[in-house]
Each structure stands twice: as structure tokens, then as C-alpha cells.
Backbone as a ProteinNet text record, in pm:
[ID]
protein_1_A
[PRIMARY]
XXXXXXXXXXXXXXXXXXXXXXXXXXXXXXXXXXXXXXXXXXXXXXXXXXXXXXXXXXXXXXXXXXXXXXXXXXXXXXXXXXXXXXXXXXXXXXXXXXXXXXXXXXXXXXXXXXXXXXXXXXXXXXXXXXXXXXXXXXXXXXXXXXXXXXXXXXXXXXXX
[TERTIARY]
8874.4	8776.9	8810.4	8801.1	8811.6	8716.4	8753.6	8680.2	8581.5	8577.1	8478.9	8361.4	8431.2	8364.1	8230.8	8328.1	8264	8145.8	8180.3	8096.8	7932	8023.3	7853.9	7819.7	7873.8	7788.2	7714.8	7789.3	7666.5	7545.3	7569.4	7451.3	7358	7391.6	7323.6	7225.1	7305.3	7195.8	7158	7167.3	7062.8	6975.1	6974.4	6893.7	6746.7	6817.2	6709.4	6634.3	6726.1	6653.3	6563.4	6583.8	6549.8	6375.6	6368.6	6296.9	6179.7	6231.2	6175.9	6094.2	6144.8	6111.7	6008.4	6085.1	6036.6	5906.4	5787.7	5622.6	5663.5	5711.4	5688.2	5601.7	5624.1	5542.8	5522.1	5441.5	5470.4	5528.1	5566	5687.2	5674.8	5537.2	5457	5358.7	5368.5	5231.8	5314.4	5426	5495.5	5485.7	5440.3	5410	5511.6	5627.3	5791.6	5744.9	5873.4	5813.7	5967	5967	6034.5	6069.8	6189.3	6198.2	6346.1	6313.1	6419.4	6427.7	6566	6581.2	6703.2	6653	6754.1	6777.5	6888.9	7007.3	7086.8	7090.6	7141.7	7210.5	7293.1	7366	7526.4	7544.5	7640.6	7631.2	7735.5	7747.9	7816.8	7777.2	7822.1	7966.2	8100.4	8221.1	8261.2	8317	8358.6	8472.1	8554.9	8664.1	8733.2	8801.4	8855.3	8947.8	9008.9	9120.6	9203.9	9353.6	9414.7	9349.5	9405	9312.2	9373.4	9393.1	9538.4	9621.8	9715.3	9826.7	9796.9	9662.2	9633.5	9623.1	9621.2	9677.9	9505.5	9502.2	9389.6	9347.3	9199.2	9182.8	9023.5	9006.2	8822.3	8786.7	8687.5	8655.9	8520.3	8539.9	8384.9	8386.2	8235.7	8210.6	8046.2	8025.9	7874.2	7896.5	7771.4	7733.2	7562.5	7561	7424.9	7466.2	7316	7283.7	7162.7	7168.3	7023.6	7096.1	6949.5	6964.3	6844.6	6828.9	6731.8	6738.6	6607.5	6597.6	6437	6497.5	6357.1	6393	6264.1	6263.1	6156	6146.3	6064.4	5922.4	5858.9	5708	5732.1	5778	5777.4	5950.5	5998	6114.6	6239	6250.8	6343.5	6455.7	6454.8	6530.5	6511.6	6632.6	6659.7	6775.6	6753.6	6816.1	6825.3	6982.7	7027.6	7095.5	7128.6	7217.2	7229.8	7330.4	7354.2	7443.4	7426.3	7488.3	7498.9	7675.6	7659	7786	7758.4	7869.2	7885.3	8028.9	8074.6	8181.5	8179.6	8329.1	8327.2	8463.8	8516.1	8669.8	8686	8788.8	8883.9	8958.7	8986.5	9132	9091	9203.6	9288.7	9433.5	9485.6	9519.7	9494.4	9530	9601.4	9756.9	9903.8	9933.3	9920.5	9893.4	10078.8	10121.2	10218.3	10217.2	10077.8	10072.6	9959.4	9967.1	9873.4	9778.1	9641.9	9511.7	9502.9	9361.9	9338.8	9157.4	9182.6	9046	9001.8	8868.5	8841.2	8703.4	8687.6	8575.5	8561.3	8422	8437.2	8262.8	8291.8	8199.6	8204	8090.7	8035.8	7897.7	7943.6	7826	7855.5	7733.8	7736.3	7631.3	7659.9	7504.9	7513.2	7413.5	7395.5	7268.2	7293.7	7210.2	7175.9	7072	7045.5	6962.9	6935.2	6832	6868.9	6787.7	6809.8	6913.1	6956.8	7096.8	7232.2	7221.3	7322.5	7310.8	7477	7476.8	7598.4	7566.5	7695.7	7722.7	7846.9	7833.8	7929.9	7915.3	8018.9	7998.9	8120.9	8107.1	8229	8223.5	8290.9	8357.6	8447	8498	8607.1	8528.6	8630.7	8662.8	8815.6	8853.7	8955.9	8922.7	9019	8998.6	9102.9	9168	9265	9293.4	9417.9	9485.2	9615.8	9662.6	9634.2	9570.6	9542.3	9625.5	9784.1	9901.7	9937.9	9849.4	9939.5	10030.3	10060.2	10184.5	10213	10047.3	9971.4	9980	10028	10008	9840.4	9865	9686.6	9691.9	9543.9	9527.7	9382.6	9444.2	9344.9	9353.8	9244.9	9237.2	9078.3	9089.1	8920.5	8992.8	8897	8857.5	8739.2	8824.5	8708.9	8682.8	8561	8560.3	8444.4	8462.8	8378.5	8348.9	8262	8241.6	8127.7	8129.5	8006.7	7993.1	7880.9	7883.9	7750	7846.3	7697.2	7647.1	7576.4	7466.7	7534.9	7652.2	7746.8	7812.7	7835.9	7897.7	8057.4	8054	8182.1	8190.2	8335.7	8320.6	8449.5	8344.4	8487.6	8486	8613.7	8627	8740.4	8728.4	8859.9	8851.6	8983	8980.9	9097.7	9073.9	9165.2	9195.6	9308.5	9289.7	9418.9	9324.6	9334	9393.1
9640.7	9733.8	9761.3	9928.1	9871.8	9884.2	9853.3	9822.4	9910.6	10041	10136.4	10170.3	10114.9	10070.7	9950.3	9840.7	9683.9	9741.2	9815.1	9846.8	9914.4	9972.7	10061.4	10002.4	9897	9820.7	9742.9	9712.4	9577.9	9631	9763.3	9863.8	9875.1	9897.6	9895.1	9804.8	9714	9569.5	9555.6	9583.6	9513.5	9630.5	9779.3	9857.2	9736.8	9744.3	9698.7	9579	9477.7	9362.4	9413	9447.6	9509.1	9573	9668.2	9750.2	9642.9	9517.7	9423.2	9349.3	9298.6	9194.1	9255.3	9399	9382.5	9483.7	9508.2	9587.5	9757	9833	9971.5	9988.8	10089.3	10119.4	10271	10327	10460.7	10537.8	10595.9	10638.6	10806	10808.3	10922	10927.2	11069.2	11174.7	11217.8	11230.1	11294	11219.9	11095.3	11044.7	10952.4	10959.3	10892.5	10727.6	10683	10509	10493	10329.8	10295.8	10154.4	10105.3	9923.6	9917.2	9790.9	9764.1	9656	9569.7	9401.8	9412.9	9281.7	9214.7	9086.2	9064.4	8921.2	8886.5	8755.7	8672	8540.2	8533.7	8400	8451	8282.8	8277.3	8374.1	8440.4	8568.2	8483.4	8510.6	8504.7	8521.3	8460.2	8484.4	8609.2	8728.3	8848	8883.8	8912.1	8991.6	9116.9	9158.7	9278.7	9296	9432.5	9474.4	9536.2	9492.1	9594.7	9676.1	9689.9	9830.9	9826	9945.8	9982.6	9906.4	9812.4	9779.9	9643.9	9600.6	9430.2	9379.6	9230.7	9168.5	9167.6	9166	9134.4	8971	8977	8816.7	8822.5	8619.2	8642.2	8670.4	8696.2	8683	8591.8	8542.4	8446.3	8488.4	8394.6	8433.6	8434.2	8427.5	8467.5	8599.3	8625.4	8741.2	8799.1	8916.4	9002.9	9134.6	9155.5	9286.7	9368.9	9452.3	9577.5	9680.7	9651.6	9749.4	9807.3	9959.4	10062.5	10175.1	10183	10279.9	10331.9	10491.3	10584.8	10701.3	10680.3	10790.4	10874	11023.6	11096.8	11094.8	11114.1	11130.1	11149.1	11257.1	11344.6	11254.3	11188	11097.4	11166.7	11311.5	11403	11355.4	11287.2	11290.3	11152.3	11130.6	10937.8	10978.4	10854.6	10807.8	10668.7	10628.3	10520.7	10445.1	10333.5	10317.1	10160.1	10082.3	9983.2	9953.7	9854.2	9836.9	9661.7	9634.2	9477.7	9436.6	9314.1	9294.3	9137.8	9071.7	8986.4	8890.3	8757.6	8695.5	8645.6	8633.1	8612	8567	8491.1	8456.4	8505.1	8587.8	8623.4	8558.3	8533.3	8380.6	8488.7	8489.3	8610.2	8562.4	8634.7	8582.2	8586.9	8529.7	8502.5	8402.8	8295.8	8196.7	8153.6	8288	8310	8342.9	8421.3	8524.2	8445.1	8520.3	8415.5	8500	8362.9	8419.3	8417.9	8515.8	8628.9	8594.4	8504.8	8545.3	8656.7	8697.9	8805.1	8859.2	8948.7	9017.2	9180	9197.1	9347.4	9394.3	9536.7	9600.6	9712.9	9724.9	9793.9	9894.1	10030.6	10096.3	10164.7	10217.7	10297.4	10373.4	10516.9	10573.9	10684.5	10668.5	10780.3	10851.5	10976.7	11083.6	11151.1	11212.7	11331.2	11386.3	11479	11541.5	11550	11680.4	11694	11810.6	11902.6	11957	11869.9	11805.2	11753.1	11606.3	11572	11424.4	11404.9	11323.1	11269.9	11097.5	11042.2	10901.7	10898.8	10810.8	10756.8	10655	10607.3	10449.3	10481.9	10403.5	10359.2	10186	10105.3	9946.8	9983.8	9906	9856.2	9651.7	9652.2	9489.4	9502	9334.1	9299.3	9132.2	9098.3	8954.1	8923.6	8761.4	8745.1	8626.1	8634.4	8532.7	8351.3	8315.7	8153.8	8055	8123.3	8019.6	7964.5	8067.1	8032	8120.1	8216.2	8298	8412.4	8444.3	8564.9	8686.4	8662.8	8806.3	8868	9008	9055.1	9208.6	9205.1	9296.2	9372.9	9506.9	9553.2	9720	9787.3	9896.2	9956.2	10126.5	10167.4	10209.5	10225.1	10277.1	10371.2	10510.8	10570.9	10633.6	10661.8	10711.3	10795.7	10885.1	11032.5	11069.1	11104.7	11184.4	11281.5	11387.4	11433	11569.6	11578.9	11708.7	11807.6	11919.9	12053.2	12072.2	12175	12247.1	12328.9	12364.5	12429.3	12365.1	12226.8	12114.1	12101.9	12165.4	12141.2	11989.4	11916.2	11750.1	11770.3	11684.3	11680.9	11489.8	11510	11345.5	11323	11230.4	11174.1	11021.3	10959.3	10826.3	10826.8	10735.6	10746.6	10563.2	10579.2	10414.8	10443.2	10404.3	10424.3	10345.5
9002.8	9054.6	9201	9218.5	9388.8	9475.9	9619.6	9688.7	9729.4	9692.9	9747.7	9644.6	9494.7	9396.7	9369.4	9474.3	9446.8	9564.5	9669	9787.9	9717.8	9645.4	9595.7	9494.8	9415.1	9343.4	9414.1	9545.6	9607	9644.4	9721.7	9785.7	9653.2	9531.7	9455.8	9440.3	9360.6	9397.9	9524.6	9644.3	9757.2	9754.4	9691.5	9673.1	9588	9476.2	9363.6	9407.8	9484.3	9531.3	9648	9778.6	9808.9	9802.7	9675.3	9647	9611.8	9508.5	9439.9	9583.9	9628.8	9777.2	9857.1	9930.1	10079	10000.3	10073.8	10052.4	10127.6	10056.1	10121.6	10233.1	10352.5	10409.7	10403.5	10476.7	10477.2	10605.5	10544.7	10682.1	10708.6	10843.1	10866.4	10791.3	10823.6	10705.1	10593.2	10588.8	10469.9	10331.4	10336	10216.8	10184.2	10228.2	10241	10229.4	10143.7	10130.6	10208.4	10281.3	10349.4	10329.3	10327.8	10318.8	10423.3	10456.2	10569.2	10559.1	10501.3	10477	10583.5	10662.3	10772.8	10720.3	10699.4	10634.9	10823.6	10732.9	10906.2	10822.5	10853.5	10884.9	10732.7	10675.5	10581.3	10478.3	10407.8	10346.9	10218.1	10125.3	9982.7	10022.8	9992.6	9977.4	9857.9	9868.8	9782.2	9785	9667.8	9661.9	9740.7	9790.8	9868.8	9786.7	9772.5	9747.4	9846.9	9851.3	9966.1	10026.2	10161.9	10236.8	10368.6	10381.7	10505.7	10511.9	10405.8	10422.7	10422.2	10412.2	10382.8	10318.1	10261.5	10177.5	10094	9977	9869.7	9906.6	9866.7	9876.4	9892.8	9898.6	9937	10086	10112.7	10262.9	10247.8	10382.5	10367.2	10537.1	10559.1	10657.8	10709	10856.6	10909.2	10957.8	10943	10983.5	11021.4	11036.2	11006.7	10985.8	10879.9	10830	10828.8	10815.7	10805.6	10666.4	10609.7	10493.2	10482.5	10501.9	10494.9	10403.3	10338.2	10230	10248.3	10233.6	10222.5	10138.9	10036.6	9947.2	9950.7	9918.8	9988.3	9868.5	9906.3	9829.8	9669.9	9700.6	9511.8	9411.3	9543.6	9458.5	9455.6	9498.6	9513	9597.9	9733.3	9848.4	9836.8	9924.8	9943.3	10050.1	10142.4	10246.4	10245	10248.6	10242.6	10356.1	10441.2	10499.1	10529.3	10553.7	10586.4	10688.7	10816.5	10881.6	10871.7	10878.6	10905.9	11002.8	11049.3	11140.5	11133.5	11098.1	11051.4	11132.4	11156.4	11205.8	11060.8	11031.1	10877.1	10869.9	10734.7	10696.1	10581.4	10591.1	10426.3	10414.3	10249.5	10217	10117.2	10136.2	10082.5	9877.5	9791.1	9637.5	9642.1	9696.7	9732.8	9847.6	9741.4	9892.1	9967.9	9936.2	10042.5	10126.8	10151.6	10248.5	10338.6	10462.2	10582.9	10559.8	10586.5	10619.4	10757	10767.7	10907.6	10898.1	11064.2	11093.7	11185.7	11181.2	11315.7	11293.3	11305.9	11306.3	11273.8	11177	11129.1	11156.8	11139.4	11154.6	11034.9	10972.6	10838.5	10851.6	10846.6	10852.2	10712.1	10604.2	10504.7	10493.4	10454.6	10435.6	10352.3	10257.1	10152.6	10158.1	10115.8	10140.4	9976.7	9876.2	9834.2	9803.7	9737.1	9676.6	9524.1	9552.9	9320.4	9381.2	9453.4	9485	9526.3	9634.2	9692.7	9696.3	9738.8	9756.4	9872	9947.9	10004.5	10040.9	10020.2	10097	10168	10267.1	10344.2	10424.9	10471.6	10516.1	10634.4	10698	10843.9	10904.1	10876.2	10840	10991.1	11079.4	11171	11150.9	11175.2	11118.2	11258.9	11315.7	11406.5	11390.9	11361.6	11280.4	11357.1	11340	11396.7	11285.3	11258.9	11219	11201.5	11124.4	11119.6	11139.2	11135.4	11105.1	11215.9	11341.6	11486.8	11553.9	11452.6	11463.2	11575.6	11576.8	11682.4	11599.8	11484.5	11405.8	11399.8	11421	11418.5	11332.8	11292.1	11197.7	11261.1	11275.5	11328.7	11288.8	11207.7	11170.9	11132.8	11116.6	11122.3	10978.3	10831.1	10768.9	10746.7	10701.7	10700.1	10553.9	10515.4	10381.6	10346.1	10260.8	10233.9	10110.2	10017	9937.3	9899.9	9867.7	9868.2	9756.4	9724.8	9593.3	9625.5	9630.2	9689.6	9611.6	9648.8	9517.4	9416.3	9451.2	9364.2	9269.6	9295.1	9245.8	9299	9368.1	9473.1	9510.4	9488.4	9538.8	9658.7	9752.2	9874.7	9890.4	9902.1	9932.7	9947.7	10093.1	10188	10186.4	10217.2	10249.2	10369.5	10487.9	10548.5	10601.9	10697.2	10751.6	10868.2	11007.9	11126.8	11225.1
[MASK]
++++++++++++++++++++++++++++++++++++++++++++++++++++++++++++++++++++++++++++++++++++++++++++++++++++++++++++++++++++++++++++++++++++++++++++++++++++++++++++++++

């Protein structure tokens, strides 16, 4: 599976948990429901797949997060987004290859209605070699997709 895949399955589930947990509020006069879960500390260890030229493997790690969701009155519109920021270890599935510690930053946010949709996400990673070596890994991912009212799909991936 890949990673932009495993990404929106997790958003998924912290949607549903999420929804389950935290008590709506209302957000204004517009009728809009709102939930906002903040996570702090040790992070479940997860799979990565390659990404700009890096090696596959688990990452573990501390961190923090914010996950916010608002859906509009009549259920039509939703606003999604998550931000998290991590020091981490990822242990490469080739234990030929050196693991890299460092630190990342994760923003994602989805948008639609009953016309449109768009997502995208933003992964800055700066790691350094565990072996001693001074090797470092440092790159921005960026990523896009989105579908108009026409059903036009645009979608980019890049790595910086």
C-alpha cells in the first residue's frame, strides 16, 4: 500500500475515533459542528514506503498532534486538517541499510462539498545517520489532488 494511501487511511480512522471521543461544539451561528483532538507524546510505530529516494521501513518516535474536523450544518461541506510534528527513528526493512534519526513536520488538509473535493499534504524530514557516518536526509514532500464540479482530477506529487 502506499504511503499517501496508508496516510488517508489513518486520517480516516482518527476521523471516526475522533468523531466517537471528542463532544461537538458549535462553531458560530452557522450551525457547523466542530472537534479538535490534541495527541502528545509516543506514536504507535508505522510502516513508510520509499519517498524521495529513502529507504522503506518502521518509524517510531515522540511527538505531537492536532486533528480538526468541521462539518457544515446540512452535512454538505467538511473541513479537514491535521498538523503533527515528530523526533523519530526509522529502522530501514533492509537491515543493510542505515537507520536515520531526525525530525519531521506533517501538515494535511481536506476540503468538500457535494461539487468539489481537494487534498493535500505538506512532509518536511531532516534526519541524520545513526551509524556515525554524518550521512543526512533531508527533503519537503509535497502532494495534491483534487476533483471540480466538472469532474476534472488534478493531481501532483513532488519531493524537494
Amino acid at each position: 500500500m502506499s504511503m499517501v494511501r496508508r496516510l488517508l487511511l489513518l486520517l480516516f480512522v482518527l476521523v471516526v475515533s475522533s468523531l466517537a471521543v471528542a463532544a461537538p461544539v458549535s462553531a458560530g451561528g452557522s450551525g457547523a459542528t466542530s472537534s479538535t483532538v490534541n495527541s502528545h507524546g509516543v506514536f504507535v510505530p508505522f510502516h513508510v514506503d520509499s519517498t524521495c529516494g529513502t529507504a522503506s521501513g518502521t518509524i517510531s518516535g515522540t511527538g505531537n498532534q492536532v486533528f480538526h474536523l468541521t462539518v457544515s450544518k446540512d452535512g454538505n461541506e467538511f473541513w479537514l486538517t491535521t498538523t503533527q510534528e515528530a523526533w523519530f527513528t526509522i529502522t530501514p526493512d533492509d537491515p543493510t541499510q542505515t537507520a536515520f534519526s531526525g525530525h519531521f513536520a506533517f501538515w494535511f488538509g481536506q476540503s468538500g462539498n457535494t461539487n468539489n473535493f481537494v487534498s493535500h499534504q505538506i512532509t518536511n524530514v531532516k534526519a541524520t545517520a545513526t551509524d556515525g557516518s554524518g550521512a543526512t536526509v533531508s527533503f519537503n514532500f509535497v502532494q495534491h489532488f483534487s476533483v471540480s464540479a466538472s469532474g476534472n482530477i488534478n493531481e501532483f506529487m513532488a519531493c524537494h
